PDB file of C-alpha atoms in Angstrom:
ATOM      1  CA  MET A1046      -8.666  28.288  -4.815  1.00  0.00           C
ATOM      2  CA  LYS A1047     -11.027  25.399  -4.093  1.00  0.00           C
ATOM      3  CA  ILE A1048     -10.025  21.781  -3.533  1.00  0.00           C
ATOM      4  CA  TYR A1049     -12.327  19.554  -5.590  1.00  0.00           C
ATOM      5  CA  HIS A1050     -10.766  16.156  -4.822  1.00  0.00           C
ATOM      6  CA  LYS A1051      -9.429  16.031  -1.271  1.00  0.00           C
ATOM      7  CA  LYS A1052      -7.919  12.543  -1.518  1.00  0.00           C
ATOM      8  CA  ASN A1053      -5.783  13.503  -4.524  1.00  0.00           C
ATOM      9  CA  PHE A1054      -4.849  16.768  -2.816  1.00  0.00           C
ATOM     10  CA  VAL A1055      -3.590  14.978   0.311  1.00  0.00           C
ATOM     11  CA  GLU A1056      -1.731  12.353  -1.740  1.00  0.00           C
ATOM     12  CA  GLY A1057      -0.118  15.023  -3.907  1.00  0.00           C
ATOM     13  CA  LEU A1058       0.894  17.092  -0.888  1.00  0.00           C
ATOM     14  CA  PHE A1059       2.332  13.975   0.783  1.00  0.00           C
ATOM     15  CA  MET A1060       4.420  13.164  -2.298  1.00  0.00           C
ATOM     16  CA  LEU A1061       5.716  16.721  -2.521  1.00  0.00           C
ATOM     17  CA  VAL A1062       6.690  16.677   1.164  1.00  0.00           C
ATOM     18  CA  LEU A1063       8.464  13.326   0.698  1.00  0.00           C
ATOM     19  CA  GLY A1064      10.343  14.757  -2.279  1.00  0.00           C
ATOM     20  CA  LEU A1065      11.384  17.820  -0.284  1.00  0.00           C
ATOM     21  CA  LEU A1066      12.493  15.682   2.671  1.00  0.00           C
ATOM     22  CA  ASN A1067      14.506  13.410   0.380  1.00  0.00           C
ATOM     23  CA  LEU A1068      16.129  16.378  -1.347  1.00  0.00           C
ATOM     24  CA  SER A1069      16.902  18.223   1.898  1.00  0.00           C
ATOM     25  CA  THR A1070      18.365  15.083   3.482  1.00  0.00           C
ATOM     26  CA  GLY A1071      20.595  14.536   0.457  1.00  0.00           C
ATOM     27  CA  ILE A1072      21.746  18.161   0.452  1.00  0.00           C
ATOM     28  CA  SER A1073      22.444  18.208   4.202  1.00  0.00           C
ATOM     29  CA  GLN A1074      24.502  15.013   3.982  1.00  0.00           C
ATOM     30  CA  SER A1075      26.158  16.036   0.677  1.00  0.00           C
ATOM     31  CA  SER A1076      25.342  12.643  -0.749  1.00  0.00           C
ATOM     32  CA  ILE A1077      22.898  13.181  -3.600  1.00  0.00           C
ATOM     33  CA  THR A1078      23.086  10.299  -6.052  1.00  0.00           C
ATOM     34  CA  VAL A1079      21.428   9.749  -9.404  1.00  0.00           C
ATOM     35  CA  LYS A1080      18.934   7.428  -7.716  1.00  0.00           C
ATOM     36  CA  ASP A1081      17.972  10.177  -5.261  1.00  0.00           C
ATOM     37  CA  GLY A1082      17.525  12.590  -8.149  1.00  0.00           C
ATOM     38  CA  ILE A1083      15.252  10.179 -10.002  1.00  0.00           C
ATOM     39  CA  VAL A1084      13.165   9.506  -6.881  1.00  0.00           C
ATOM     40  CA  CYS A1085      12.856  13.234  -6.111  1.00  0.00           C
ATOM     41  CA  ALA A1086      11.912  14.038  -9.707  1.00  0.00           C
ATOM     42  CA  ALA A1087       9.259  11.294  -9.733  1.00  0.00           C
ATOM     43  CA  LEU A1088       7.839  12.436  -6.395  1.00  0.00           C
ATOM     44  CA  PHE A1089       7.683  16.052  -7.536  1.00  0.00           C
ATOM     45  CA  LEU A1090       6.162  15.103 -10.888  1.00  0.00           C
ATOM     46  CA  PHE A1091       3.471  12.779  -9.505  1.00  0.00           C
ATOM     47  CA  GLY A1092       2.774  14.938  -6.472  1.00  0.00           C
ATOM     48  CA  GLY A1093       2.474  18.101  -8.544  1.00  0.00           C
ATOM     49  CA  THR A1094       0.210  16.382 -11.064  1.00  0.00           C
ATOM     50  CA  LEU A1095      -2.109  15.070  -8.342  1.00  0.00           C
ATOM     51  CA  LEU A1096      -2.147  18.452  -6.648  1.00  0.00           C
ATOM     52  CA  LEU A1097      -3.048  20.276  -9.869  1.00  0.00           C
ATOM     53  CA  ARG A1098      -5.714  17.697 -10.770  1.00  0.00           C
ATOM     54  CA  SER A1099      -7.296  18.084  -7.320  1.00  0.00           C
ATOM     55  CA  LEU A1100      -7.659  21.824  -7.907  1.00  0.00           C
ATOM     56  CA  SER A1101      -9.247  21.462 -11.369  1.00  0.00           C
ATOM     57  CA  PRO A1102     -13.027  20.824 -11.356  1.00  0.00           C
ATOM     58  CA  SER A1103     -13.091  18.910 -14.647  1.00  0.00           C
ATOM     59  CA  ALA A1104     -10.051  16.733 -13.845  1.00  0.00           C
ATOM     60  CA  SER A1105     -11.407  16.019 -10.352  1.00  0.00           C
ATOM     61  CA  ARG A1106     -14.781  14.999 -11.769  1.00  0.00           C
ATOM     62  CA  GLN A1107     -13.030  12.705 -14.252  1.00  0.00           C
ATOM     63  CA  ASP A1108     -10.926  11.117 -11.470  1.00  0.00           C
ATOM     64  CA  LYS A1109     -14.009  10.520  -9.319  1.00  0.00           C
ATOM     65  CA  ILE A1110     -15.917   8.944 -12.212  1.00  0.00           C
ATOM     66  CA  GLU A1111     -12.986   6.665 -12.977  1.00  0.00           C
ATOM     67  CA  ALA A1112     -12.682   5.659  -9.303  1.00  0.00           C
ATOM     68  CA  MET A1113     -16.386   4.766  -9.232  1.00  0.00           C
ATOM     69  CA  ASP A1114     -16.229   2.686 -12.438  1.00  0.00           C
ATOM     70  CA  GLU A1115     -17.348  -0.871 -11.661  1.00  0.00           C
ATOM     71  CA  ARG A1116     -14.637  -2.459 -13.778  1.00  0.00           C
ATOM     72  CA  ASN A1117     -11.904  -0.540 -11.943  1.00  0.00           C
ATOM     73  CA  GLN A1118     -13.415  -1.493  -8.590  1.00  0.00           C
ATOM     74  CA  LEU A1119     -13.546  -5.174  -9.598  1.00  0.00           C
ATOM     75  CA  ILE A1120      -9.921  -5.082 -10.736  1.00  0.00           C
ATOM     76  CA  ARG A1121      -8.886  -3.428  -7.459  1.00  0.00           C
ATOM     77  CA  LEU A1122     -10.775  -6.016  -5.390  1.00  0.00           C
ATOM     78  CA  LYS A1123      -9.284  -8.918  -7.334  1.00  0.00           C
ATOM     79  CA  SER A1124      -5.758  -7.549  -7.086  1.00  0.00           C
ATOM     80  CA  GLU A1125      -6.077  -6.918  -3.340  1.00  0.00           C
ATOM     81  CA  SER A1126      -7.438 -10.432  -2.827  1.00  0.00           C
ATOM     82  CA  ARG A1127      -4.626 -11.989  -4.868  1.00  0.00           C
ATOM     83  CA  ALA A1128      -2.016  -9.905  -3.036  1.00  0.00           C
ATOM     84  CA  PHE A1129      -3.435 -11.131   0.285  1.00  0.00           C
ATOM     85  CA  VAL A1130      -3.213 -14.783  -0.807  1.00  0.00           C
ATOM     86  CA  ILE A1131       0.316 -14.322  -2.174  1.00  0.00           C
ATOM     87  CA  SER A1132       1.548 -12.571   0.975  1.00  0.00           C
ATOM     88  CA  ARG A1133       0.083 -15.351   3.130  1.00  0.00           C
ATOM     89  CA  SER A1134       1.885 -17.961   0.997  1.00  0.00           C
ATOM     90  CA  VAL A1135       5.158 -16.026   1.180  1.00  0.00           C
ATOM     91  CA  LEU A1136       4.824 -15.799   4.967  1.00  0.00           C
ATOM     92  CA  PHE A1137       4.353 -19.569   5.175  1.00  0.00           C
ATOM     93  CA  VAL A1138       7.434 -20.204   3.012  1.00  0.00           C
ATOM     94  CA  LEU A1139       9.473 -17.814   5.184  1.00  0.00           C
ATOM     95  CA  ILE A1140       8.292 -19.641   8.328  1.00  0.00           C
ATOM     96  CA  LEU A1141       9.417 -22.954   6.822  1.00  0.00           C
ATOM     97  CA  GLY A1142      12.734 -21.323   5.892  1.00  0.00           C
ATOM     98  CA  CYS A1143      13.187 -20.164   9.483  1.00  0.00           C
ATOM     99  CA  VAL A1144      12.474 -23.663  10.770  1.00  0.00           C
ATOM    100  CA  ALA A1145      15.057 -25.106   8.380  1.00  0.00           C
ATOM    101  CA  ALA A1146      17.577 -22.402   9.316  1.00  0.00           C
ATOM    102  CA  TYR A1147      17.075 -23.065  13.026  1.00  0.00           C
ATOM    103  CA  ILE A1148      17.530 -26.800  12.538  1.00  0.00           C
ATOM    104  CA  ALA A1149      20.726 -26.169  10.574  1.00  0.00           C
ATOM    105  CA  THR A1150      22.280 -23.513  12.842  1.00  0.00           C
ATOM    106  CA  LYS A1151      20.592 -23.836  16.275  1.00  0.00           C
ATOM    107  CA  ASN A1152      20.644 -20.020  16.448  1.00  0.00           C
ATOM    108  CA  LEU A1153      18.001 -18.782  18.902  1.00  0.00           C
ATOM    109  CA  GLY A1154      17.651 -15.445  17.091  1.00  0.00           C
ATOM    110  CA  ILE A1155      15.914 -17.240  14.240  1.00  0.00           C
ATOM    111  CA  ILE A1156      13.127 -18.315  16.602  1.00  0.00           C
ATOM    112  CA  GLY A1157      12.212 -14.678  17.240  1.00  0.00           C
ATOM    113  CA  ILE A1158      11.945 -14.041  13.522  1.00  0.00           C
ATOM    114  CA  MET A1159       9.871 -17.187  13.118  1.00  0.00           C
ATOM    115  CA  VAL A1160       7.501 -16.132  15.919  1.00  0.00           C
ATOM    116  CA  GLY A1161       6.980 -12.719  14.327  1.00  0.00           C
ATOM    117  CA  LEU A1162       6.275 -14.259  10.933  1.00  0.00           C
ATOM    118  CA  SER A1163       3.937 -16.797  12.531  1.00  0.00           C
ATOM    119  CA  LEU A1164       1.996 -14.036  14.296  1.00  0.00           C
ATOM    120  CA  ALA A1165       1.576 -12.188  11.001  1.00  0.00           C
ATOM    121  CA  TRP A1166       0.463 -15.410   9.292  1.00  0.00           C
ATOM    122  CA  GLY A1167      -2.056 -16.154  12.046  1.00  0.00           C
ATOM    123  CA  LEU A1168      -3.303 -12.572  11.971  1.00  0.00           C
ATOM    124  CA  SER A1169      -3.992 -12.941   8.254  1.00  0.00           C
ATOM    125  CA  PHE A1170      -6.324 -15.863   9.000  1.00  0.00           C
ATOM    126  CA  LEU A1171      -8.080 -13.942  11.774  1.00  0.00           C
ATOM    127  CA  THR A1172      -8.493 -10.965   9.459  1.00  0.00           C
ATOM    128  CA  GLU A1173     -10.061 -13.177   6.819  1.00  0.00           C
ATOM    129  CA  ILE A1174     -12.476 -14.692   9.348  1.00  0.00           C
ATOM    130  CA  PHE A1175     -13.538 -11.331  10.768  1.00  0.00           C
ATOM    131  CA  THR A1176     -14.023  -9.742   7.353  1.00  0.00           C
ATOM    132  CA  TYR A1177     -16.054 -12.764   6.236  1.00  0.00           C
ATOM    133  CA  ILE A1178     -18.307 -12.428   9.283  1.00  0.00           C
ATOM    134  CA  TYR A1179     -18.638  -8.672   8.724  1.00  0.00           C
ATOM    135  CA  TYR A1180     -19.610  -8.929   5.067  1.00  0.00           C
ATOM    136  CA  GLU A1181     -21.853 -11.942   5.694  1.00  0.00           C
ATOM    137  CA  SER A1182     -23.819  -9.885   8.226  1.00  0.00           C
ATOM    138  CA  LYS A1183     -24.199  -7.065   5.663  1.00  0.00           C
ATOM    139  CA  ASN A1184     -26.076  -9.330   3.206  1.00  0.00           C
TER     140      ASN A1184
END
């Protein structure tokens, strides 16, 4: 048995392990709900599919070709860029919400949350600067 697409193999194995952990936790605690059953079934289905596709030479070749397609790469880059901008905006709104909550309640615990959100917001700007410098030096 040869693994033709290692990334899909690892992802499939990871999903199967998550499904097994979720199922075993539910059984050990005797608290399996319908939601747990749906999550386990989805993890087993997707994980098994990825695992089988990673072991098939034709399916692996098809997956690799699709991953290398320029249109798919452009869509992935645009979606990651938009997600980055949206998460930065959400962080800023949450920071403003923390400021308003602190002004209203004078609770010092809110300042800790605000500092953490502010660090993440600042880190997003530093990440953008460093990636810009990196890719500018590549051209």
